[in-house]
XYZ file of C-alpha atoms in Angstrom:
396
model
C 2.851 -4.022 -15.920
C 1.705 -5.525 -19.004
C -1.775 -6.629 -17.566
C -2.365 -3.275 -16.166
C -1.602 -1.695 -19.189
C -3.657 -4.274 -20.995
C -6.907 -3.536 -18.275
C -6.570 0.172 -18.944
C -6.493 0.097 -22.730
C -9.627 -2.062 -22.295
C -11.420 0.190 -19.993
C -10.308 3.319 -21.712
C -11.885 1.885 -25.305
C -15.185 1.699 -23.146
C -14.427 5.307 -21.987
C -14.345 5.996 -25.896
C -17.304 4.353 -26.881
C -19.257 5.864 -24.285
C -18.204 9.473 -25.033
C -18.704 9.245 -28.760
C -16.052 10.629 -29.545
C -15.921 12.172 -32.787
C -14.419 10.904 -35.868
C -11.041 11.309 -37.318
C -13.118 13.636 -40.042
C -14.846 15.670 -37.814
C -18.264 14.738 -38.463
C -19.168 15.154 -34.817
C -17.588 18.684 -34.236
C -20.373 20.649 -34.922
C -21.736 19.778 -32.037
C -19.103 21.012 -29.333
C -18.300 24.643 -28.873
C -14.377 24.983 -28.006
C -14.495 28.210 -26.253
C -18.213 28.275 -24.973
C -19.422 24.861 -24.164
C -20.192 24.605 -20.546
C -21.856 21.452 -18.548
C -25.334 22.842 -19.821
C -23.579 22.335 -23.406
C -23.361 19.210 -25.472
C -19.724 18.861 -25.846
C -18.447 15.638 -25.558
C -16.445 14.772 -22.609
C -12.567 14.248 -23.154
C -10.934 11.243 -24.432
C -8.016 11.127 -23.073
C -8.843 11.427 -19.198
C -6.859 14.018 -16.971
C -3.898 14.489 -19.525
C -6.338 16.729 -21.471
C -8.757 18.484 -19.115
C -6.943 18.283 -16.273
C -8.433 16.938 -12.612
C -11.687 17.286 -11.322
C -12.994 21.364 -11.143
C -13.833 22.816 -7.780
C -17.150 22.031 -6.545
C -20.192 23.404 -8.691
C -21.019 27.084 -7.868
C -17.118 27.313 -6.214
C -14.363 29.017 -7.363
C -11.321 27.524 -6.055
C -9.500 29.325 -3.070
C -7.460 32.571 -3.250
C -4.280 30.711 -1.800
C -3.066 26.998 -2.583
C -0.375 24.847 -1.726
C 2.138 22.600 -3.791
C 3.755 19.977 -2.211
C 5.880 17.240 -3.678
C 4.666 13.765 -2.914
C 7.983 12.048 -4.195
C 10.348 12.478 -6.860
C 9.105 9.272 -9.638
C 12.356 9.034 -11.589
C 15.433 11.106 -12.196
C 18.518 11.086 -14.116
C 16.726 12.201 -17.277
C 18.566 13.682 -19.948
C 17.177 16.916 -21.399
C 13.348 15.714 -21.203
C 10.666 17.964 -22.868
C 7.441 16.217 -23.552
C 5.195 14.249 -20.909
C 2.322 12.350 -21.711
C 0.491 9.604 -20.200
C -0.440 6.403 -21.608
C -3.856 4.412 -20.189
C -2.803 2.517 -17.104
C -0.687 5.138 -15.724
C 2.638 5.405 -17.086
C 3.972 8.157 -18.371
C 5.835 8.944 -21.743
C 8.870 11.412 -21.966
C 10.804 12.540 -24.457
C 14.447 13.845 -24.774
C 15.144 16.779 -26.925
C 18.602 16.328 -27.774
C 18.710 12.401 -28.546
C 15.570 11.848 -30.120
C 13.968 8.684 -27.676
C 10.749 8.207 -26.146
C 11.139 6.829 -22.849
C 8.836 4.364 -20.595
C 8.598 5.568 -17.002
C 6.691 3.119 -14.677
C 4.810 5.315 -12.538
C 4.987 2.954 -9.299
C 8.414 1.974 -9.546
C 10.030 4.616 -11.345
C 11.770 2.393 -13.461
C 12.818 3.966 -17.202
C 12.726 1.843 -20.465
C 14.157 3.155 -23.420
C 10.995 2.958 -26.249
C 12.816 4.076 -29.019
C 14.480 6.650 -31.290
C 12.289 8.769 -33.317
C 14.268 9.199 -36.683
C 15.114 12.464 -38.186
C 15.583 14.404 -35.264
C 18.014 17.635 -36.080
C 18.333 18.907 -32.412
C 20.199 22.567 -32.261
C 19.109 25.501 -29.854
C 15.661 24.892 -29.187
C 14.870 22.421 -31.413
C 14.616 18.587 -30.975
C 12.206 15.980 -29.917
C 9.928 18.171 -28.247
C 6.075 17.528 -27.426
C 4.121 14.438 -27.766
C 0.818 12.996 -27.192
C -1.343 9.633 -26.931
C -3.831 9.082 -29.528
C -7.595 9.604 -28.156
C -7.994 5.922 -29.632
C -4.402 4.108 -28.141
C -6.448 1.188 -27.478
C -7.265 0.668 -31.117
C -4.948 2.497 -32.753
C -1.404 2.173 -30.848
C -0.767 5.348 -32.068
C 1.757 8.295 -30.404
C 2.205 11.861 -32.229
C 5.849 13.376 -31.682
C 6.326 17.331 -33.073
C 10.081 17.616 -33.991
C 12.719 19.072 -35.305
C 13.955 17.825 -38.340
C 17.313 19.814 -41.003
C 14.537 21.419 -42.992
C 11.787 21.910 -40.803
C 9.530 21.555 -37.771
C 6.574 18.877 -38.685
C 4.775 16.263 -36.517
C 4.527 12.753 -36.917
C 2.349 9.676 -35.758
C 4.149 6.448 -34.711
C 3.010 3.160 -34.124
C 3.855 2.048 -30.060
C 4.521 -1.782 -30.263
C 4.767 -2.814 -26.669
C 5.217 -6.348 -27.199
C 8.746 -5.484 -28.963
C 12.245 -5.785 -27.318
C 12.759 -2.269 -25.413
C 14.473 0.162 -27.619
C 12.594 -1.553 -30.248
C 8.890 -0.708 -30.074
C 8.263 2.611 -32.493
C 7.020 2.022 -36.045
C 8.429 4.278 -38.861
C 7.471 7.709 -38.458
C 4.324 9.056 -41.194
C 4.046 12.729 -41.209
C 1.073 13.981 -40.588
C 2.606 17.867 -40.882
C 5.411 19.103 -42.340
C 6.380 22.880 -42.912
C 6.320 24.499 -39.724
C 9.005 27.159 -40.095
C 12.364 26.252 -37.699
C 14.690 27.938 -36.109
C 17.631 28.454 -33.397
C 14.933 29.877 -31.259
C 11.166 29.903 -30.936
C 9.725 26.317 -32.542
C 6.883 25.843 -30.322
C 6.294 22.318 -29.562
C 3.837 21.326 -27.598
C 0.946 18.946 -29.415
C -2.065 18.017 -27.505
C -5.058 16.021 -28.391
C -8.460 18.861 -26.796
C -11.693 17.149 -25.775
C -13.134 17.453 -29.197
C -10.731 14.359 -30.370
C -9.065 16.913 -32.519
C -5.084 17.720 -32.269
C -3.948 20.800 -31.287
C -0.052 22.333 -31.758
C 1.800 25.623 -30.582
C 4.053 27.031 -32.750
C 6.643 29.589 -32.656
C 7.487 32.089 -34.597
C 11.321 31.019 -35.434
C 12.787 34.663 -34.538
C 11.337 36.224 -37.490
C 8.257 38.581 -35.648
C 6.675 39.088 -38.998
C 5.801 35.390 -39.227
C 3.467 35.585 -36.732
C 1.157 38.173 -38.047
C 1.417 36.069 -41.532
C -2.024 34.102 -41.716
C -0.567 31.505 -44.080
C 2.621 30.624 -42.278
C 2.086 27.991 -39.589
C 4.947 29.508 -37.520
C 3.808 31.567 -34.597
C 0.139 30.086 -34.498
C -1.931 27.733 -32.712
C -3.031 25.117 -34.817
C -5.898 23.011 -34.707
C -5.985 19.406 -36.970
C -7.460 15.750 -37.599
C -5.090 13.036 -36.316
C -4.523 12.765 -40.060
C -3.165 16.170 -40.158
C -5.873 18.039 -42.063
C -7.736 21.285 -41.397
C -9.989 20.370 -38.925
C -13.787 21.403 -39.278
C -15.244 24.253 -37.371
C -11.578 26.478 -37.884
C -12.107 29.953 -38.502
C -10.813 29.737 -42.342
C -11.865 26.576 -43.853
C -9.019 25.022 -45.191
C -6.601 26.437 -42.928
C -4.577 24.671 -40.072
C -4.774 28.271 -37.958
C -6.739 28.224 -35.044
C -5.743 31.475 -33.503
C -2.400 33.786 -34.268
C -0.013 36.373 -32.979
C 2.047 34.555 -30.943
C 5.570 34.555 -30.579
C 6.286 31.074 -28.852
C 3.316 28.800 -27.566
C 4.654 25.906 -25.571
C 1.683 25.228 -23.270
C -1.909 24.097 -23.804
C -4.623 22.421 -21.586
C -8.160 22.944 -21.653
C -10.434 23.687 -18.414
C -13.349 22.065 -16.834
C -15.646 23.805 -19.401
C -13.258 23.155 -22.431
C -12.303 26.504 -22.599
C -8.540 26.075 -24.180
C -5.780 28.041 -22.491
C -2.469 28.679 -23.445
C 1.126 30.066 -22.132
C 3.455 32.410 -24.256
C 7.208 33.283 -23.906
C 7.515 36.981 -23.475
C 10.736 38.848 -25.093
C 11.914 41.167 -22.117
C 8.671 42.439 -20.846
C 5.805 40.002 -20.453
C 5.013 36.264 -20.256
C 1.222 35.175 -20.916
C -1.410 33.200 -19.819
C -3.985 33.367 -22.647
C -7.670 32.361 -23.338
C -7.902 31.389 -26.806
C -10.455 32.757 -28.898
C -10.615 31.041 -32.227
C -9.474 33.636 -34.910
C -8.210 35.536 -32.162
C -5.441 37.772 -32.823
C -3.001 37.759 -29.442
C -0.801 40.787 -31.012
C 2.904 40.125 -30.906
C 4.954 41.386 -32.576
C 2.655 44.799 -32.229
C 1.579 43.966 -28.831
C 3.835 42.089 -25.819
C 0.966 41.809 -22.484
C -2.007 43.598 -22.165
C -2.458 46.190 -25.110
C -5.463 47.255 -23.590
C -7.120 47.759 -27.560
C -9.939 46.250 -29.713
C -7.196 44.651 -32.547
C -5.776 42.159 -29.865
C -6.848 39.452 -27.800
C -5.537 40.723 -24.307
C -3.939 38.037 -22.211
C -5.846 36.913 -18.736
C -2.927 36.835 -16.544
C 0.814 37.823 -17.125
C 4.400 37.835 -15.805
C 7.080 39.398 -15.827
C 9.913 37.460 -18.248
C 12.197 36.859 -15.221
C 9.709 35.778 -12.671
C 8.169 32.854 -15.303
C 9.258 31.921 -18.641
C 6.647 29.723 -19.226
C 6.628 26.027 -20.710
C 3.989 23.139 -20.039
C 0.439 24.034 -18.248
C -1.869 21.886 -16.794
C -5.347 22.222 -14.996
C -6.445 21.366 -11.896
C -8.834 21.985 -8.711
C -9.903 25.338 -10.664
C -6.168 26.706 -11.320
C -3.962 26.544 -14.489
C -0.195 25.412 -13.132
C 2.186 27.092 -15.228
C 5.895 25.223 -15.347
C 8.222 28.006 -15.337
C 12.244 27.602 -16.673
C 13.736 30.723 -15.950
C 11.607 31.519 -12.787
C 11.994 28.166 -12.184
C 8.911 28.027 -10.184
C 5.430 26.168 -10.531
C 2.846 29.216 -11.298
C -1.282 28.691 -9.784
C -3.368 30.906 -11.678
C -6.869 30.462 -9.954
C -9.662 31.011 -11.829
C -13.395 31.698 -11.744
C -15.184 31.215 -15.009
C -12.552 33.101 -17.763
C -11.184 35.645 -15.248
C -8.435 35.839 -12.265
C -9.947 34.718 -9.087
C -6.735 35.862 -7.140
C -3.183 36.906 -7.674
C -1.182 33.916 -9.012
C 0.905 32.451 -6.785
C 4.551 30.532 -7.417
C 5.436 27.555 -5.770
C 9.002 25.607 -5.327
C 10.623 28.761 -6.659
C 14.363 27.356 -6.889
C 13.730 24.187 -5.488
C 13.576 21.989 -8.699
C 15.440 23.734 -11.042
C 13.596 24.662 -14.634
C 10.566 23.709 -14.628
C 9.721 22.027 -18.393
C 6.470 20.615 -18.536
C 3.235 20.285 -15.821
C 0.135 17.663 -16.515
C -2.461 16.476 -14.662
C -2.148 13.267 -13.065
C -5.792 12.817 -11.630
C -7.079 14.105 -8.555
C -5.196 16.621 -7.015
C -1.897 15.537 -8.402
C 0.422 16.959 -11.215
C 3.238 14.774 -12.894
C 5.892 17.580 -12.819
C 8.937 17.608 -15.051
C 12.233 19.263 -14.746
C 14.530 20.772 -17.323
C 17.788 21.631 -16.386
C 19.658 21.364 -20.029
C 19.813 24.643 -21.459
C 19.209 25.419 -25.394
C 22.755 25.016 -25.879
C 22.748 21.306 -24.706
C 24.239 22.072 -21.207
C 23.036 20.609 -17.975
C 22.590 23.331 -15.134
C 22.488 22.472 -11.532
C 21.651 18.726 -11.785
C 19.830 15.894 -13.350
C 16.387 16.291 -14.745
C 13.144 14.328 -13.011
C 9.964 13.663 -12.885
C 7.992 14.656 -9.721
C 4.459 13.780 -8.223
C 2.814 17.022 -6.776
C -0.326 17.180 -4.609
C -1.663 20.784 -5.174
C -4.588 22.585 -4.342
């Protein structure tokens, strides 16, 4: 494993280098347009391969087909224990993280097998809180570096760790340096999911704690979707220079991924009516607590496809073959939302509704595959129906 890994570091550095890539002060942003760039644009391609962009798009000039399929190659690894993050690391593997004991776990793709990378420290897990997203560095072949947004007694915050694989196992995370800190906790609602977007930049969804007002509140970071350096700062090109906000009004973003034309979408938790699947604008307004769904007015950014709350509750999204997948938990059912350009190209359609459990998180695995994880351990730290896993999905 440790060859392969070393083979993919090295030919992921070239992957870098190639794609210029920009800097961890942004001095290449103002080249890329985040909602607008398209393959006639000059934005640069991702740096972190299918975990950000997702698969291949459908052919050029095709909108993928009105019905797919999912089918589950193989389950990769079970007996997971509350998991909530999944991110790959060049070569293959896969990192995972468990909400309620604080590790980062190893799975070897091939073989399944699970080593234990470490404990990330001051981790306060209660309700929803925990260890919750992560993400590879853009530069892991230089820089070694994984980001981890968690819960902590006073606060949500993020933090970038050094990943040491020539440690014992158990053994192989540096101390933890904030890069954030102040992201408002709570029982409920903390958001979670960090992702690095093609412009090398790091990207967080936040929620908005239980207290609606937050969300409306342009300097609190709860509610939001933010948009940083790897260093933690405002990143260049954000609608208020200086601020961390990328876009606003949401009650609980737990989703990103970014198309084939770096368009950056994102799911929101409903509260009894309607789940989302939004585009986001940046500066956009998406309305709650005024506005749950489609408001149908010029004040809010209106969602491109929703749910009902008990059909979806939506987690982890990934893109693929011209569809966002959608990883529902209390629909418990994988979600296609095909797409042409930035509208519906058909009815979404759910896929192994009941068979899996809660579905936690979805990312794309290359190809037509998704890494697919399961979450059966509610907020109140009980399993469900079974143990938690990691499947490989071939979907179109």
């Amino acid at each position: 494993m440790r060859g392969r890994t070393v083979a993919a570091a090295l030919a992921a550095a070239g992957v870098l280098f190639t794609a210029g890539c920009s800097s961890s002060d942004g001095a290449e942003e103002g080249r890329w347009s985040p909602v607008s760039a398209g393959p006639s644009g000059s934005s640069p391609p991702s740096a972190t391969g299918p975990s950000a962009t997702g698969p291949s798009a459908s052919p050029a000039g095709k909108g993928p087909p009105a019905k797919g399929s999912a089918e589950v190659v193989r389950t990769v690894t079970d007996s997971l224990k509350a998991p909530w993050g999944l991110a790959p690391l060049p070569g293959g593997d896969l990192l995972v993280s468990l909400r309620d004991d604080g590790k980062l776990v190893r799975v070897d793709t091939g073989s399944g097998k699970k080593t234990e990378v470490g404990t990330v420290p001051g981790v306060a897990a209660a309700g929803e809180g925990g260890l919750l997203g992560i993400a590879v560095s853009p530069r892991f072949a230089s820089d070694h570096f994984v980001y981890a947004y968690l819960t902590t007694e006073s606060d949500n915050r993020i933090a970038r760790l050094l990943y040491d694989e020539r440690k014992p196992a158990g053994q192989q995370l540096g101390a933890p340096n904030t890069v954030l800190r102040g992201i408002p906790k709570g029982t409920v609602h903390n958001g979670g999911r960090i992702a690095f977007g093609p412009d090398g930049m790091l990207y967080a969804g936040t929620g908005e704690t239980g207290e609606r007002g937050l969300a409306q509140d342009r300097k609190s970071l709860a509610g939001k979707i933010l948009r940083m350096t790897p260093e933690g700062r405002p990143a260049e090109g954000n609608p208020d220079p200086g601020s961390l906000v990328w876009s606003w009004g949401h009650r609980n973003v737990q989703g990103l991924a970014w198309d084939a034309d770096n368009r950056l979408w994102a799911s929101e938790f409903g509260q009894d009516t309607w789940d989302e699947l939004n585009l986001i604008e940046p500066g956009g307004n998406y309305g709650w607590p005024k506005a749950e769904g489609r408001a149908g007015g010029k004040d809010f950014v209106d969602p491109v496809a929703q749910w009902r709350t008990s059909q979806s509750s939506p987690s982890g999204i990934a893109w693929a073959g011209g569809s966002v997948w959608m990883a529902g938990l209390r629909g418990e059912a994988l979600w296609r939302v095909p797409l042409k350009g930035t509208k519906e190209a058909a009815d979404p359609q759910p896929f192994l509704k009941g068979k899996y459990g809660r579905l936690r998180a979805a990312v794309a695995a290359g190809g037509d595959r998704l890494w697919v994880l399961t979450n059966e351990t509610d907020s109140r730290g009980t399993p469900q129906k079974g143990d938690d896993r990691i499947l490989e999905v071939r979907v179109r």
